[in-house]
PDB file of C-alpha atoms in Angstrom:
ATOM      1  CA  MET A   1      -5.691 -26.362  -1.968  1.00 59.00           C
ATOM      2  CA  SER A   2      -5.035 -29.626   0.034  1.00 58.00           C
ATOM      3  CA  LYS A   3      -7.346 -30.192   2.944  1.00 48.00           C
ATOM      4  CA  GLN A   4      -4.254 -29.759   5.478  1.00 49.00           C
ATOM      5  CA  ASN A   5      -3.216 -26.381   4.385  1.00 54.00           C
ATOM      6  CA  GLN A   6      -6.856 -25.229   4.309  1.00 56.00           C
ATOM      7  CA  ILE A   7      -6.793 -26.232   8.079  1.00 41.00           C
ATOM      8  CA  ILE A   8      -3.458 -24.240   8.484  1.00 46.00           C
ATOM      9  CA  ILE A   9      -4.688 -21.335   6.793  1.00 54.00           C
ATOM     10  CA  ALA A  10      -7.805 -21.342   8.704  1.00 51.00           C
ATOM     11  CA  ILE A  11      -5.754 -21.381  11.932  1.00 42.00           C
ATOM     12  CA  ALA A  12      -3.468 -18.491  10.286  1.00 53.00           C
ATOM     13  CA  ILE A  13      -6.561 -16.176   9.738  1.00 55.00           C
ATOM     14  CA  ILE A  14      -7.863 -16.438  13.599  1.00 48.00           C
ATOM     15  CA  ALA A  15      -4.569 -15.012  14.196  1.00 51.00           C
ATOM     16  CA  ILE A  16      -5.089 -12.552  12.000  1.00 54.00           C
ATOM     17  CA  ILE A  17      -8.468 -11.470  13.066  1.00 54.00           C
ATOM     18  CA  GLY A  18      -6.660 -10.262  16.044  1.00 54.00           C
ATOM     19  CA  LEU A  19      -4.780  -7.774  14.376  1.00 52.00           C
ATOM     20  CA  THR A  20      -7.725  -6.368  12.338  1.00 53.00           C
ATOM     21  CA  ALA A  21     -10.159  -6.289  15.409  1.00 52.00           C
ATOM     22  CA  LEU A  22      -7.949  -3.475  16.721  1.00 53.00           C
ATOM     23  CA  PHE A  23      -8.688  -1.078  14.296  1.00 55.00           C
ATOM     24  CA  GLY A  24     -12.257  -2.133  13.419  1.00 54.00           C
ATOM     25  CA  THR A  25     -14.241  -2.411   9.646  1.00 44.00           C
ATOM     26  CA  GLY A  26     -14.200   1.335   8.925  1.00 49.00           C
ATOM     27  CA  ASP A  27     -12.242   1.357   5.708  1.00 47.00           C
ATOM     28  CA  ASN A  28     -14.628   3.987   3.911  1.00 48.00           C
ATOM     29  CA  ALA A  29     -12.582   7.133   3.447  1.00 41.00           C
ATOM     30  CA  PRO A  30     -13.999  10.935   3.270  1.00 36.00           C
ATOM     31  CA  GLN A  31     -15.409  11.846  -0.129  1.00 36.00           C
ATOM     32  CA  GLN A  32     -14.363  15.605   0.261  1.00 35.00           C
ATOM     33  CA  VAL A  33     -10.379  16.828  -0.083  1.00 36.00           C
ATOM     34  CA  GLN A  34      -9.100  17.172   3.428  1.00 39.00           C
ATOM     35  CA  VAL A  35      -5.469  18.658   3.297  1.00 37.00           C
ATOM     36  CA  THR A  36      -3.401  19.113   6.398  1.00 37.00           C
ATOM     37  CA  GLN A  37       0.473  20.205   6.563  1.00 35.00           C
ATOM     38  CA  ASP A  38       1.604  17.589   9.616  1.00 33.00           C
ATOM     39  CA  VAL A  39       4.985  18.019   8.662  1.00 30.00           C
ATOM     40  CA  THR A  40       7.307  19.640   6.092  1.00 27.00           C
ATOM     41  CA  GLY A  41      10.253  18.923   3.875  1.00 30.00           C
ATOM     42  CA  GLU A  42      11.144  16.473   1.060  1.00 31.00           C
ATOM     43  CA  MET A  43      11.616  12.838   1.144  1.00 31.00           C
ATOM     44  CA  SER A  44      14.328  11.372  -1.168  1.00 32.00           C
ATOM     45  CA  ASP A  45      16.640   8.488  -1.646  1.00 33.00           C
ATOM     46  CA  GLU A  46      20.284   8.796  -2.237  1.00 34.00           C
ATOM     47  CA  SER A  47      20.176   6.704  -5.180  1.00 34.00           C
ATOM     48  CA  ASN A  48      19.153   8.073  -8.490  1.00 35.00           C
ATOM     49  CA  GLN A  49      18.531   4.362  -9.844  1.00 37.00           C
ATOM     50  CA  ASN A  50      14.865   3.502 -10.754  1.00 41.00           C
ATOM     51  CA  ASP A  51      13.718   0.455  -8.974  1.00 42.00           C
ATOM     52  CA  ALA A  52      10.059   0.423  -9.685  1.00 43.00           C
ATOM     53  CA  GLY A  53       8.727  -2.156  -7.397  1.00 43.00           C
ATOM     54  CA  ALA A  54      11.379  -3.235  -5.388  1.00 42.00           C
ATOM     55  CA  ALA A  55      11.846  -3.387  -1.795  1.00 43.00           C
ATOM     56  CA  ALA A  56      13.622  -0.253  -1.087  1.00 46.00           C
ATOM     57  CA  PRO A  57      14.922   1.905   1.832  1.00 50.00           C
ATOM     58  CA  LEU A  58      13.182   5.235   2.727  1.00 51.00           C
ATOM     59  CA  ASP A  59      14.936   8.146   3.805  1.00 55.00           C
ATOM     60  CA  THR A  60      12.300  10.109   5.768  1.00 54.00           C
ATOM     61  CA  SER A  61      14.560  12.241   7.865  1.00 54.00           C
ATOM     62  CA  GLY A  62      13.093  15.084   9.252  1.00 49.00           C
ATOM     63  CA  LEU A  63       9.385  14.144   8.419  1.00 53.00           C
ATOM     64  CA  GLY A  64       8.494  12.983  12.134  1.00 58.00           C
ATOM     65  CA  PRO A  65       6.705  10.045  12.426  1.00 62.00           C
ATOM     66  CA  LEU A  66       6.999   9.475   8.691  1.00 79.00           C
ATOM     67  CA  GLU A  67      10.537   8.400   9.528  1.00 74.00           C
ATOM     68  CA  THR A  68       9.294   4.752  10.907  1.00 74.00           C
ATOM     69  CA  PRO A  69       9.752   2.765   7.639  1.00 79.00           C
ATOM     70  CA  ASN A  70       8.095  -0.638   6.625  1.00 87.00           C
ATOM     71  CA  PRO A  71       9.792  -2.932   8.880  1.00 90.00           C
ATOM     72  CA  LEU A  72       9.072  -5.473   6.215  1.00 93.00           C
ATOM     73  CA  GLY A  73      10.983  -3.505   3.055  1.00 91.00           C
ATOM     74  CA  GLU A  74       9.273  -0.478   1.394  1.00 91.00           C
ATOM     75  CA  ILE A  75       7.638  -1.449  -1.868  1.00 95.00           C
ATOM     76  CA  MET A  76       7.941   1.547  -4.066  1.00 94.00           C
ATOM     77  CA  LEU A  77       6.933   2.448  -7.269  1.00 96.00           C
ATOM     78  CA  GLY A  78       9.268   5.129  -9.197  1.00 95.00           C
ATOM     79  CA  ALA A  79      12.817   6.251  -9.279  1.00 94.00           C
ATOM     80  CA  ARG A  80      14.557   6.618  -5.848  1.00 89.00           C
ATOM     81  CA  ASN A  81      15.841  10.180  -6.512  1.00 91.00           C
ATOM     82  CA  THR A  82      12.893  12.262  -6.497  1.00 94.00           C
ATOM     83  CA  PRO A  83      11.446  15.745  -5.744  1.00 95.00           C
ATOM     84  CA  VAL A  84       8.043  14.483  -4.375  1.00 95.00           C
ATOM     85  CA  THR A  85       7.302  11.113  -2.335  1.00 93.00           C
ATOM     86  CA  ILE A  86       3.989   9.687  -1.543  1.00 95.00           C
ATOM     87  CA  VAL A  87       3.180   7.535   1.200  1.00 95.00           C
ATOM     88  CA  GLU A  88       0.131   5.443   1.056  1.00 96.00           C
ATOM     89  CA  TYR A  89      -1.474   3.592   3.667  1.00 96.00           C
ATOM     90  CA  SER A  90      -4.370   1.512   2.003  1.00 97.00           C
ATOM     91  CA  SER A  91      -6.629  -1.705   2.384  1.00 97.00           C
ATOM     92  CA  LEU A  92      -6.556  -4.167  -0.042  1.00 97.00           C
ATOM     93  CA  THR A  93     -10.501  -4.771   0.472  1.00 96.00           C
ATOM     94  CA  CYS A  94     -11.229  -0.852   0.530  1.00 96.00           C
ATOM     95  CA  PRO A  95     -13.316  -0.076  -2.402  1.00 96.00           C
ATOM     96  CA  HIS A  96     -11.997   3.575  -2.544  1.00 97.00           C
ATOM     97  CA  CYS A  97      -8.194   2.334  -2.523  1.00 97.00           C
ATOM     98  CA  GLY A  98      -9.299   0.163  -5.718  1.00 97.00           C
ATOM     99  CA  ALA A  99     -10.864   2.849  -6.925  1.00 97.00           C
ATOM    100  CA  PHE A 100      -7.755   5.188  -6.533  1.00 97.00           C
ATOM    101  CA  HIS A 101      -5.627   2.167  -8.059  1.00 96.00           C
ATOM    102  CA  ARG A 102      -7.930   1.950 -11.190  1.00 96.00           C
ATOM    103  CA  GLU A 103      -8.601   5.549 -12.020  1.00 96.00           C
ATOM    104  CA  THR A 104      -5.781   7.925 -10.473  1.00 97.00           C
ATOM    105  CA  LEU A 105      -2.745   6.170 -10.096  1.00 97.00           C
ATOM    106  CA  PRO A 106      -2.299   5.358 -14.151  1.00 97.00           C
ATOM    107  CA  ASP A 107      -2.431   9.199 -14.397  1.00 97.00           C
ATOM    108  CA  LEU A 108      -0.283   9.980 -11.811  1.00 98.00           C
ATOM    109  CA  LYS A 109       2.158   7.305 -12.968  1.00 97.00           C
ATOM    110  CA  GLU A 110       2.105   8.750 -16.761  1.00 97.00           C
ATOM    111  CA  LYS A 111       2.421  12.481 -15.723  1.00 97.00           C
ATOM    112  CA  TYR A 112       4.502  12.404 -12.447  1.00 97.00           C
ATOM    113  CA  ILE A 113       6.267   9.163 -11.481  1.00 97.00           C
ATOM    114  CA  ASP A 114       7.265   7.941 -15.040  1.00 97.00           C
ATOM    115  CA  LYS A 115       9.029  11.354 -15.353  1.00 96.00           C
ATOM    116  CA  GLY A 116      11.103  11.076 -12.079  1.00 96.00           C
ATOM    117  CA  LEU A 117       9.047  13.637 -10.437  1.00 97.00           C
ATOM    118  CA  VAL A 118       7.115  11.339  -8.076  1.00 96.00           C
ATOM    119  CA  LYS A 119       7.646   8.148  -6.178  1.00 95.00           C
ATOM    120  CA  ILE A 120       4.883   6.559  -4.023  1.00 95.00           C
ATOM    121  CA  TYR A 121       5.140   3.931  -1.161  1.00 93.00           C
ATOM    122  CA  PHE A 122       2.539   1.470  -0.607  1.00 95.00           C
ATOM    123  CA  ARG A 123       1.995   0.714   3.137  1.00 95.00           C
ATOM    124  CA  PRO A 124      -0.515  -1.490   4.277  1.00 95.00           C
ATOM    125  CA  PHE A 125      -3.628  -0.308   6.747  1.00 96.00           C
ATOM    126  CA  PRO A 126      -5.741  -3.682   6.610  1.00 95.00           C
ATOM    127  CA  PHE A 127      -9.291  -3.423   8.145  1.00 92.00           C
ATOM    128  CA  ASP A 128      -9.859  -7.395   7.861  1.00 92.00           C
ATOM    129  CA  PRO A 129      -8.505 -10.545   7.786  1.00 92.00           C
ATOM    130  CA  TYR A 130      -8.497 -10.929   3.760  1.00 93.00           C
ATOM    131  CA  ALA A 131      -6.925  -7.334   3.370  1.00 95.00           C
ATOM    132  CA  THR A 132      -4.550  -8.598   6.161  1.00 94.00           C
ATOM    133  CA  ALA A 133      -3.521 -11.712   4.129  1.00 95.00           C
ATOM    134  CA  GLY A 134      -3.191  -9.685   0.957  1.00 96.00           C
ATOM    135  CA  ALA A 135      -0.618  -7.424   2.719  1.00 96.00           C
ATOM    136  CA  MET A 136       1.241 -10.404   4.125  1.00 96.00           C
ATOM    137  CA  LEU A 137       1.472 -12.013   0.323  1.00 96.00           C
ATOM    138  CA  ALA A 138       2.441  -8.638  -0.922  1.00 97.00           C
ATOM    139  CA  HIS A 139       5.245  -8.942   0.939  1.00 96.00           C
ATOM    140  CA  CYS A 140       6.468 -12.679   0.151  1.00 96.00           C
ATOM    141  CA  VAL A 141       5.828 -12.427  -3.431  1.00 96.00           C
ATOM    142  CA  ALA A 142       9.852 -11.416  -5.049  1.00 95.00           C
ATOM    143  CA  PRO A 143      10.374  -7.829  -4.596  1.00 93.00           C
ATOM    144  CA  LYS A 144      10.625  -6.950  -8.307  1.00 92.00           C
ATOM    145  CA  ALA A 145       7.038  -8.447  -8.478  1.00 95.00           C
ATOM    146  CA  ARG A 146       5.561  -6.759  -5.244  1.00 96.00           C
ATOM    147  CA  VAL A 147       3.937  -3.805  -7.496  1.00 95.00           C
ATOM    148  CA  THR A 148       2.281  -5.808 -10.171  1.00 95.00           C
ATOM    149  CA  PHE A 149       1.035  -7.996  -7.506  1.00 97.00           C
ATOM    150  CA  LEU A 150      -0.565  -5.078  -5.595  1.00 96.00           C
ATOM    151  CA  ASP A 151      -1.886  -3.412  -8.797  1.00 95.00           C
ATOM    152  CA  ILE A 152      -3.448  -6.997  -9.580  1.00 95.00           C
ATOM    153  CA  LEU A 153      -5.191  -7.369  -6.288  1.00 97.00           C
ATOM    154  CA  PHE A 154      -6.667  -3.942  -6.459  1.00 97.00           C
ATOM    155  CA  LYS A 155      -7.674  -3.973 -10.279  1.00 93.00           C
ATOM    156  CA  ARG A 156      -9.414  -7.182  -9.165  1.00 95.00           C
ATOM    157  CA  GLN A 157     -10.668  -6.472  -5.803  1.00 96.00           C
ATOM    158  CA  GLN A 158     -14.469  -7.722  -6.598  1.00 94.00           C
ATOM    159  CA  GLN A 159     -13.320 -10.697  -8.042  1.00 94.00           C
ATOM    160  CA  TRP A 160     -11.416 -11.978  -5.321  1.00 95.00           C
ATOM    161  CA  ILE A 161     -13.350 -10.589  -2.729  1.00 94.00           C
ATOM    162  CA  GLN A 162     -16.849 -11.696  -3.735  1.00 94.00           C
ATOM    163  CA  ALA A 163     -15.370 -15.445  -4.565  1.00 94.00           C
ATOM    164  CA  GLU A 164     -16.817 -17.791  -2.945  1.00 93.00           C
ATOM    165  CA  GLN A 165     -13.731 -18.975  -1.064  1.00 91.00           C
ATOM    166  CA  PRO A 166     -11.746 -15.897  -1.330  1.00 92.00           C
ATOM    167  CA  MET A 167      -8.604 -17.464   0.057  1.00 91.00           C
ATOM    168  CA  ASP A 168      -8.613 -19.634  -2.478  1.00 92.00           C
ATOM    169  CA  ALA A 169      -9.054 -16.946  -5.055  1.00 94.00           C
ATOM    170  CA  LEU A 170      -6.118 -15.073  -3.390  1.00 94.00           C
ATOM    171  CA  GLN A 171      -3.998 -18.439  -3.606  1.00 94.00           C
ATOM    172  CA  GLY A 172      -4.462 -18.605  -7.156  1.00 95.00           C
ATOM    173  CA  MET A 173      -3.159 -14.796  -7.643  1.00 96.00           C
ATOM    174  CA  ALA A 174      -0.098 -15.613  -5.375  1.00 96.00           C
ATOM    175  CA  LYS A 175       0.911 -18.634  -7.717  1.00 95.00           C
ATOM    176  CA  GLN A 176       0.546 -16.394 -10.712  1.00 94.00           C
ATOM    177  CA  ALA A 177       3.157 -13.926  -8.761  1.00 95.00           C
ATOM    178  CA  GLY A 178       5.423 -16.854  -8.479  1.00 96.00           C
ATOM    179  CA  LEU A 179       4.666 -18.386  -4.649  1.00 96.00           C
ATOM    180  CA  SER A 180       3.925 -22.320  -4.609  1.00 95.00           C
ATOM    181  CA  GLU A 181       1.165 -23.552  -2.452  1.00 93.00           C
ATOM    182  CA  GLY A 182       3.616 -24.333   0.287  1.00 94.00           C
ATOM    183  CA  ASP A 183       5.127 -20.554   0.071  1.00 95.00           C
ATOM    184  CA  PHE A 184       1.212 -19.422   0.461  1.00 95.00           C
ATOM    185  CA  VAL A 185       1.136 -21.440   3.769  1.00 93.00           C
ATOM    186  CA  VAL A 186       4.344 -20.620   5.072  1.00 94.00           C
ATOM    187  CA  CYS A 187       3.574 -16.850   4.695  1.00 95.00           C
ATOM    188  CA  LEU A 188       0.503 -16.221   6.217  1.00 94.00           C
ATOM    189  CA  LYS A 189       1.675 -18.485   9.355  1.00 92.00           C
ATOM    190  CA  ASP A 190       4.994 -16.143   9.788  1.00 94.00           C
ATOM    191  CA  GLN A 191       4.089 -14.356  13.024  1.00 92.00           C
ATOM    192  CA  ASN A 192       7.011 -12.041  12.453  1.00 94.00           C
ATOM    193  CA  ARG A 193       5.279 -10.985   9.162  1.00 94.00           C
ATOM    194  CA  LEU A 194       2.024 -10.063  10.721  1.00 94.00           C
ATOM    195  CA  ASP A 195       3.720  -8.474  13.563  1.00 94.00           C
ATOM    196  CA  GLY A 196       5.639  -6.187  11.234  1.00 94.00           C
ATOM    197  CA  ILE A 197       1.972  -5.409   9.570  1.00 94.00           C
ATOM    198  CA  ARG A 198       0.686  -4.519  13.088  1.00 92.00           C
ATOM    199  CA  GLN A 199       3.360  -2.292  14.069  1.00 91.00           C
ATOM    200  CA  MET A 200       3.190  -0.285  10.953  1.00 91.00           C
ATOM    201  CA  GLN A 201      -0.535   0.055  11.196  1.00 92.00           C
ATOM    202  CA  THR A 202      -0.436   1.001  14.858  1.00 91.00           C
ATOM    203  CA  ALA A 203       2.166   3.393  14.523  1.00 89.00           C
ATOM    204  CA  ALA A 204       0.228   5.060  11.414  1.00 92.00           C
ATOM    205  CA  ALA A 205      -3.045   5.258  13.503  1.00 92.00           C
ATOM    206  CA  GLU A 206      -1.301   6.608  16.874  1.00 90.00           C
ATOM    207  CA  GLU A 207       1.511   8.788  15.331  1.00 90.00           C
ATOM    208  CA  LEU A 208       0.141  10.220  12.060  1.00 92.00           C
ATOM    209  CA  GLY A 209      -4.178   9.924  12.798  1.00 93.00           C
ATOM    210  CA  VAL A 210      -4.442   7.721   9.909  1.00 94.00           C
ATOM    211  CA  ARG A 211      -8.321   6.519  10.616  1.00 94.00           C
ATOM    212  CA  SER A 212      -9.447   5.317   7.146  1.00 95.00           C
ATOM    213  CA  THR A 213      -8.249   4.458   3.768  1.00 97.00           C
ATOM    214  CA  PRO A 214      -6.576   5.343   1.414  1.00 97.00           C
ATOM    215  CA  THR A 215      -4.684   8.144   3.211  1.00 97.00           C
ATOM    216  CA  PHE A 216      -1.649   9.649   1.527  1.00 97.00           C
ATOM    217  CA  PHE A 217       1.365  11.847   2.755  1.00 95.00           C
ATOM    218  CA  ILE A 218       2.580  14.054  -0.126  1.00 95.00           C
ATOM    219  CA  ASN A 219       5.660  15.292   1.211  1.00 92.00           C
ATOM    220  CA  GLY A 220       4.224  15.313   4.712  1.00 92.00           C
ATOM    221  CA  ALA A 221       0.789  16.615   3.336  1.00 93.00           C
ATOM    222  CA  LYS A 222      -2.150  14.407   4.386  1.00 95.00           C
ATOM    223  CA  LEU A 223      -4.825  13.829   1.700  1.00 97.00           C
ATOM    224  CA  GLU A 224      -7.523  11.507   2.641  1.00 97.00           C
ATOM    225  CA  GLY A 225      -9.915   9.602   0.531  1.00 95.00           C
ATOM    226  CA  ASN A 226     -10.025   8.867  -3.163  1.00 94.00           C
ATOM    227  CA  GLN A 227      -9.551  12.282  -4.600  1.00 95.00           C
ATOM    228  CA  PRO A 228      -9.424  12.906  -8.269  1.00 96.00           C
ATOM    229  CA  LEU A 229      -5.933  13.526  -9.675  1.00 97.00           C
ATOM    230  CA  ALA A 230      -6.621  17.517  -9.441  1.00 97.00           C
ATOM    231  CA  ALA A 231      -6.624  17.235  -5.512  1.00 97.00           C
ATOM    232  CA  PHE A 232      -2.912  15.409  -5.829  1.00 98.00           C
ATOM    233  CA  GLU A 233      -1.744  18.048  -8.327  1.00 97.00           C
ATOM    234  CA  LYS A 234      -2.950  20.630  -5.865  1.00 97.00           C
ATOM    235  CA  ILE A 235       0.047  19.487  -3.852  1.00 96.00           C
ATOM    236  CA  ILE A 236       2.239  18.308  -6.479  1.00 97.00           C
ATOM    237  CA  LYS A 237       2.744  21.063  -8.816  1.00 96.00           C
ATOM    238  CA  PRO A 238       4.283  23.555  -6.609  1.00 95.00           C
ATOM    239  CA  LEU A 239       6.838  21.046  -5.395  1.00 95.00           C
ATOM    240  CA  VAL A 240       8.031  19.937  -8.967  1.00 95.00           C
ATOM    241  CA  VAL A 241       8.410  23.567 -10.449  1.00 93.00           C
ATOM    242  CA  GLY A 242      11.751  24.045 -11.973  1.00 89.00           C
ATOM    243  CA  TYR A 243      12.460  20.253 -12.347  1.00 87.00           C
ATOM    244  CA  GLU A 244      12.819  18.521 -15.851  1.00 67.00           C
ATOM    245  CA  GLY A 245       9.868  17.607 -17.211  1.00 53.00           C
ATOM    246  CA  THR A 246       7.435  19.452 -15.076  1.00 52.00           C
ATOM    247  CA  GLN A 247       4.198  20.566 -16.994  1.00 52.00           C
TER     248      GLN A 247
END
């Protein structure tokens, strides 16, 4: 990365710190299962088309605070028309979030998402400048590449976080996702993008009571922490009874 761009990134990081200072650094979620029914009903999209990885509209009518969509465009994995919708709030530097994406999400995908029973929306709740930068970059790569880019960031979490220059490591991963060095700099300088993440995080904290990551809402039922598949299935299974492919 050029010296000029390093200076620009440093300035952008200073602005990003202003966001993360609002929420502290407590990204470790509770270990025990904690489920509360905040709202009721189902979330579904009108289209039955599978647009995995695309920025998609989210129909959350009747779900209270969850009706507030991602202003930057939803990042979705799964078919649009499913009986169950999961909304995940996570931080890219949170170890519990990384563990969920490495250990639990693959099983959820195989058993429920790939069968058209569940879709999941990924919403950022960053606790530090690097997580915020990663969240901004996830909304800068091409829509079809966004889920894959997030997956790579979580699976290689320790590699880029513990790198001597984490921003250089992020830039390299963004380049693999199709962003040039110039695109990378422009993305992190985008105040509107930063404001969108701030808006989403503030709404989640103030209206939904999100305090730690990962926090999930499964058709409105709140589930906190990196829980095993069984904790998700306790909520999901009653919601998919009668649908084709239900186990």
